[in-house]
Amino acid sequence: MHYEILGRQEADAPTLVLSAGLGGSARFWAPQLPVLTDTYRVVVYDQLGTGRSPAELPEGYSIAHMAAELLALLDHLHIERCHFIGHALGGLVGLELALERPQLLQSQVLINAWSSPNPHSARCFALRKTLLRDSGPQAYVQAQALFLYPADWIASHGEQLAQDEAHALAHFPSQDNLLRRIAALQAFDIEARLGEITTPTLLIANRDDMLVPWQRSQHLADHLVAGQLQLLGYGGHASSVSDVEPFNRVLLNYLASQA
């Protein structure tokens, strides 16, 4: 997998591992990197089968596969302890890591994540699959902003979105890969094992997230041994992009508390 190690380079520097959502690209974290790289060694990566990590994903591909791929990368880099930050699908990877190798994680921050399917998100992902299959990548990419951002932010960031959409189309994954990644997040269900996760965990959620109801993060906070919820009022599903300063402040405060 393509990866980059940014910020501090010392092996004993506090280390952050950032995992993006369905798009899988390290590029997602650009708004956070300026405030993280002075203090931390930051590992970002393109998930397998996305961006700069070309691969043909197999049938039955799962979140457990994604976690195993990341663990192989971290072993290759000799990273034995880290703080993990995951957005949506990336948050599911973090939950899987916390089950499979709890000694790796000093803490985790899970943004608009979930522990089992819910009817609203299932409807949204079914629609996205239909768009991809019946209308193609351009329609899929054009619709993506509607799931990620507040309406007023979309209205005032037309030029940025046009550039982002052009980049997404130029680097669009194979249809089979994307459908298998969506199937993996649709199938994810660890309800029966939530009590096993003892990693200190901050759940960040947004009241105006139209893809994943914020109550899914509240559920995680209520059922994880060391979970706490920070509920934001604005920003949609990707407030790390659409409302950067409040998001970064919450993130930095939590990381400082876990030092």
PDB file of C-alpha atoms in Angstrom, residues 37-165:
ATOM      1  CA  THR A  37       2.840  17.304  11.975  1.00  0.00           C
ATOM      2  CA  ASP A  38       4.691  19.644  14.368  1.00  0.00           C
ATOM      3  CA  THR A  39       3.932  17.439  17.348  1.00  0.00           C
ATOM      4  CA  TYR A  40       3.434  13.950  15.942  1.00  0.00           C
ATOM      5  CA  ARG A  41       4.834  11.406  13.538  1.00  0.00           C
ATOM      6  CA  VAL A  42       1.845  10.972  11.206  1.00  0.00           C
ATOM      7  CA  VAL A  43       1.242   7.910   9.039  1.00  0.00           C
ATOM      8  CA  VAL A  44      -1.245   8.294   6.189  1.00  0.00           C
ATOM      9  CA  TYR A  45      -1.977   5.697   3.548  1.00  0.00           C
ATOM     10  CA  ASP A  46      -4.168   4.892   0.570  1.00  0.00           C
ATOM     11  CA  GLN A  47      -6.225   1.832   1.414  1.00  0.00           C
ATOM     12  CA  LEU A  48      -5.724  -1.199  -0.790  1.00  0.00           C
ATOM     13  CA  GLY A  49      -7.637  -0.974  -4.060  1.00  0.00           C
ATOM     14  CA  THR A  50      -7.908   2.838  -3.869  1.00  0.00           C
ATOM     15  CA  GLY A  51      -5.790   5.781  -5.011  1.00  0.00           C
ATOM     16  CA  ARG A  52      -2.105   4.930  -5.230  1.00  0.00           C
ATOM     17  CA  SER A  53      -2.554   1.383  -3.856  1.00  0.00           C
ATOM     18  CA  PRO A  54      -3.744  -0.563  -6.905  1.00  0.00           C
ATOM     19  CA  ALA A  55      -5.138  -4.050  -6.279  1.00  0.00           C
ATOM     20  CA  GLU A  56      -8.046  -6.231  -7.294  1.00  0.00           C
ATOM     21  CA  LEU A  57     -10.081  -6.847  -4.162  1.00  0.00           C
ATOM     22  CA  PRO A  58     -11.509 -10.348  -3.701  1.00  0.00           C
ATOM     23  CA  GLU A  59     -15.104 -11.440  -3.305  1.00  0.00           C
ATOM     24  CA  GLY A  60     -16.075 -11.419   0.360  1.00  0.00           C
ATOM     25  CA  TYR A  61     -13.709  -8.549   1.116  1.00  0.00           C
ATOM     26  CA  SER A  62     -14.290  -7.287   4.662  1.00  0.00           C
ATOM     27  CA  ILE A  63     -13.333  -4.732   7.277  1.00  0.00           C
ATOM     28  CA  ALA A  64     -11.229  -7.492   8.867  1.00  0.00           C
ATOM     29  CA  HIS A  65      -9.225  -7.685   5.624  1.00  0.00           C
ATOM     30  CA  MET A  66      -8.673  -3.909   5.746  1.00  0.00           C
ATOM     31  CA  ALA A  67      -7.473  -4.122   9.355  1.00  0.00           C
ATOM     32  CA  ALA A  68      -5.102  -6.981   8.503  1.00  0.00           C
ATOM     33  CA  GLU A  69      -3.643  -4.959   5.620  1.00  0.00           C
ATOM     34  CA  LEU A  70      -3.021  -2.001   7.907  1.00  0.00           C
ATOM     35  CA  LEU A  71      -1.473  -4.213  10.584  1.00  0.00           C
ATOM     36  CA  ALA A  72       0.903  -5.641   7.969  1.00  0.00           C
ATOM     37  CA  LEU A  73       1.937  -2.096   7.021  1.00  0.00           C
ATOM     38  CA  LEU A  74       2.486  -1.054  10.642  1.00  0.00           C
ATOM     39  CA  ASP A  75       4.518  -4.201  11.296  1.00  0.00           C
ATOM     40  CA  HIS A  76       6.613  -3.370   8.231  1.00  0.00           C
ATOM     41  CA  LEU A  77       7.207   0.103   9.708  1.00  0.00           C
ATOM     42  CA  HIS A  78       7.983  -1.376  13.165  1.00  0.00           C
ATOM     43  CA  ILE A  79       5.199   0.656  14.777  1.00  0.00           C
ATOM     44  CA  GLU A  80       4.203  -1.039  18.015  1.00  0.00           C
ATOM     45  CA  ARG A  81       2.163   1.762  19.643  1.00  0.00           C
ATOM     46  CA  CYS A  82       0.101   4.542  18.091  1.00  0.00           C
ATOM     47  CA  HIS A  83      -2.975   6.708  18.314  1.00  0.00           C
ATOM     48  CA  PHE A  84      -5.496   5.840  15.602  1.00  0.00           C
ATOM     49  CA  ILE A  85      -7.842   8.294  13.858  1.00  0.00           C
ATOM     50  CA  GLY A  86     -10.475   6.913  11.499  1.00  0.00           C
ATOM     51  CA  HIS A  87     -13.303   8.511   9.548  1.00  0.00           C
ATOM     52  CA  ALA A  88     -16.466   6.431   8.867  1.00  0.00           C
ATOM     53  CA  LEU A  89     -15.166   3.235   7.212  1.00  0.00           C
ATOM     54  CA  GLY A  90     -11.761   4.086   8.661  1.00  0.00           C
ATOM     55  CA  GLY A  91     -13.395   4.131  12.081  1.00  0.00           C
ATOM     56  CA  LEU A  92     -14.628   0.586  11.503  1.00  0.00           C
ATOM     57  CA  VAL A  93     -11.035  -0.407  10.766  1.00  0.00           C
ATOM     58  CA  GLY A  94     -10.075   1.114  14.111  1.00  0.00           C
ATOM     59  CA  LEU A  95     -12.698  -0.902  15.961  1.00  0.00           C
ATOM     60  CA  GLU A  96     -11.388  -4.056  14.287  1.00  0.00           C
ATOM     61  CA  LEU A  97      -7.811  -3.162  15.292  1.00  0.00           C
ATOM     62  CA  ALA A  98      -8.965  -2.653  18.883  1.00  0.00           C
ATOM     63  CA  LEU A  99     -10.329  -6.193  18.874  1.00  0.00           C
ATOM     64  CA  GLU A 100      -7.473  -7.865  17.006  1.00  0.00           C
ATOM     65  CA  ARG A 101      -4.465  -6.056  18.527  1.00  0.00           C
ATOM     66  CA  PRO A 102      -5.487  -3.897  21.489  1.00  0.00           C
ATOM     67  CA  GLN A 103      -1.885  -3.486  22.671  1.00  0.00           C
ATOM     68  CA  LEU A 104      -1.173  -1.445  19.513  1.00  0.00           C
ATOM     69  CA  LEU A 105      -3.569   1.377  20.348  1.00  0.00           C
ATOM     70  CA  GLN A 106      -2.853   4.092  22.909  1.00  0.00           C
ATOM     71  CA  SER A 107      -6.158   5.715  21.969  1.00  0.00           C
ATOM     72  CA  GLN A 108      -8.495   6.078  19.017  1.00  0.00           C
ATOM     73  CA  VAL A 109     -10.673   8.820  17.558  1.00  0.00           C
ATOM     74  CA  LEU A 110     -13.608   7.526  15.494  1.00  0.00           C
ATOM     75  CA  ILE A 111     -15.488  10.068  13.387  1.00  0.00           C
ATOM     76  CA  ASN A 112     -19.093   9.346  12.374  1.00  0.00           C
ATOM     77  CA  ALA A 113     -18.508   5.616  12.751  1.00  0.00           C
ATOM     78  CA  TRP A 114     -20.807   2.745  13.745  1.00  0.00           C
ATOM     79  CA  SER A 115     -20.785  -0.789  15.145  1.00  0.00           C
ATOM     80  CA  SER A 116     -23.616  -2.377  13.152  1.00  0.00           C
ATOM     81  CA  PRO A 117     -25.882  -1.574  10.189  1.00  0.00           C
ATOM     82  CA  ASN A 118     -28.775   0.847  10.518  1.00  0.00           C
ATOM     83  CA  PRO A 119     -31.717   1.315   8.116  1.00  0.00           C
ATOM     84  CA  HIS A 120     -30.959   4.933   7.212  1.00  0.00           C
ATOM     85  CA  SER A 121     -27.330   4.372   6.223  1.00  0.00           C
ATOM     86  CA  ALA A 122     -28.307   1.161   4.445  1.00  0.00           C
ATOM     87  CA  ARG A 123     -30.711   3.166   2.287  1.00  0.00           C
ATOM     88  CA  CYS A 124     -27.978   5.720   1.474  1.00  0.00           C
ATOM     89  CA  PHE A 125     -25.408   3.101   0.527  1.00  0.00           C
ATOM     90  CA  ALA A 126     -27.941   1.183  -1.566  1.00  0.00           C
ATOM     91  CA  LEU A 127     -28.618   4.384  -3.495  1.00  0.00           C
ATOM     92  CA  ARG A 128     -24.906   5.012  -4.024  1.00  0.00           C
ATOM     93  CA  LYS A 129     -24.479   1.486  -5.389  1.00  0.00           C
ATOM     94  CA  THR A 130     -27.392   2.014  -7.756  1.00  0.00           C
ATOM     95  CA  LEU A 131     -25.887   5.274  -8.986  1.00  0.00           C
ATOM     96  CA  LEU A 132     -22.571   3.584  -9.641  1.00  0.00           C
ATOM     97  CA  ARG A 133     -24.052   0.586 -11.440  1.00  0.00           C
ATOM     98  CA  ASP A 134     -26.728   2.370 -13.478  1.00  0.00           C
ATOM     99  CA  SER A 135     -25.324   5.863 -14.053  1.00  0.00           C
ATOM    100  CA  GLY A 136     -21.567   5.444 -13.779  1.00  0.00           C
ATOM    101  CA  PRO A 137     -18.674   7.135 -11.953  1.00  0.00           C
ATOM    102  CA  GLN A 138     -19.553  10.726 -12.891  1.00  0.00           C
ATOM    103  CA  ALA A 139     -23.022  10.553 -11.325  1.00  0.00           C
ATOM    104  CA  TYR A 140     -21.596   8.741  -8.303  1.00  0.00           C
ATOM    105  CA  VAL A 141     -18.970  11.439  -7.772  1.00  0.00           C
ATOM    106  CA  GLN A 142     -21.420  14.313  -8.311  1.00  0.00           C
ATOM    107  CA  ALA A 143     -23.775  12.868  -5.703  1.00  0.00           C
ATOM    108  CA  GLN A 144     -21.035  12.314  -3.156  1.00  0.00           C
ATOM    109  CA  ALA A 145     -21.045  15.901  -1.830  1.00  0.00           C
ATOM    110  CA  LEU A 146     -24.749  15.545  -0.972  1.00  0.00           C
ATOM    111  CA  PHE A 147     -23.894  12.746   1.446  1.00  0.00           C
ATOM    112  CA  LEU A 148     -20.785  14.393   2.894  1.00  0.00           C
ATOM    113  CA  TYR A 149     -21.425  18.110   3.395  1.00  0.00           C
ATOM    114  CA  PRO A 150     -24.078  20.605   4.585  1.00  0.00           C
ATOM    115  CA  ALA A 151     -26.134  22.286   1.867  1.00  0.00           C
ATOM    116  CA  ASP A 152     -24.832  25.790   2.582  1.00  0.00           C
ATOM    117  CA  TRP A 153     -21.216  24.595   2.462  1.00  0.00           C
ATOM    118  CA  ILE A 154     -21.847  22.959  -0.929  1.00  0.00           C
ATOM    119  CA  ALA A 155     -23.430  26.180  -2.206  1.00  0.00           C
ATOM    120  CA  SER A 156     -20.412  28.286  -1.214  1.00  0.00           C
ATOM    121  CA  HIS A 157     -17.634  25.884  -2.299  1.00  0.00           C
ATOM    122  CA  GLY A 158     -18.546  25.142  -5.899  1.00  0.00           C
ATOM    123  CA  GLU A 159     -15.035  25.683  -7.278  1.00  0.00           C
ATOM    124  CA  GLN A 160     -13.384  23.498  -4.636  1.00  0.00           C
ATOM    125  CA  LEU A 161     -15.928  20.743  -5.213  1.00  0.00           C
ATOM    126  CA  ALA A 162     -15.409  20.908  -8.975  1.00  0.00           C
ATOM    127  CA  GLN A 163     -11.665  20.415  -8.453  1.00  0.00           C
ATOM    128  CA  ASP A 164     -12.245  17.585  -5.970  1.00  0.00           C
ATOM    129  CA  GLU A 165     -14.652  15.853  -8.335  1.00  0.00           C
TER     130      GLU A 165
END
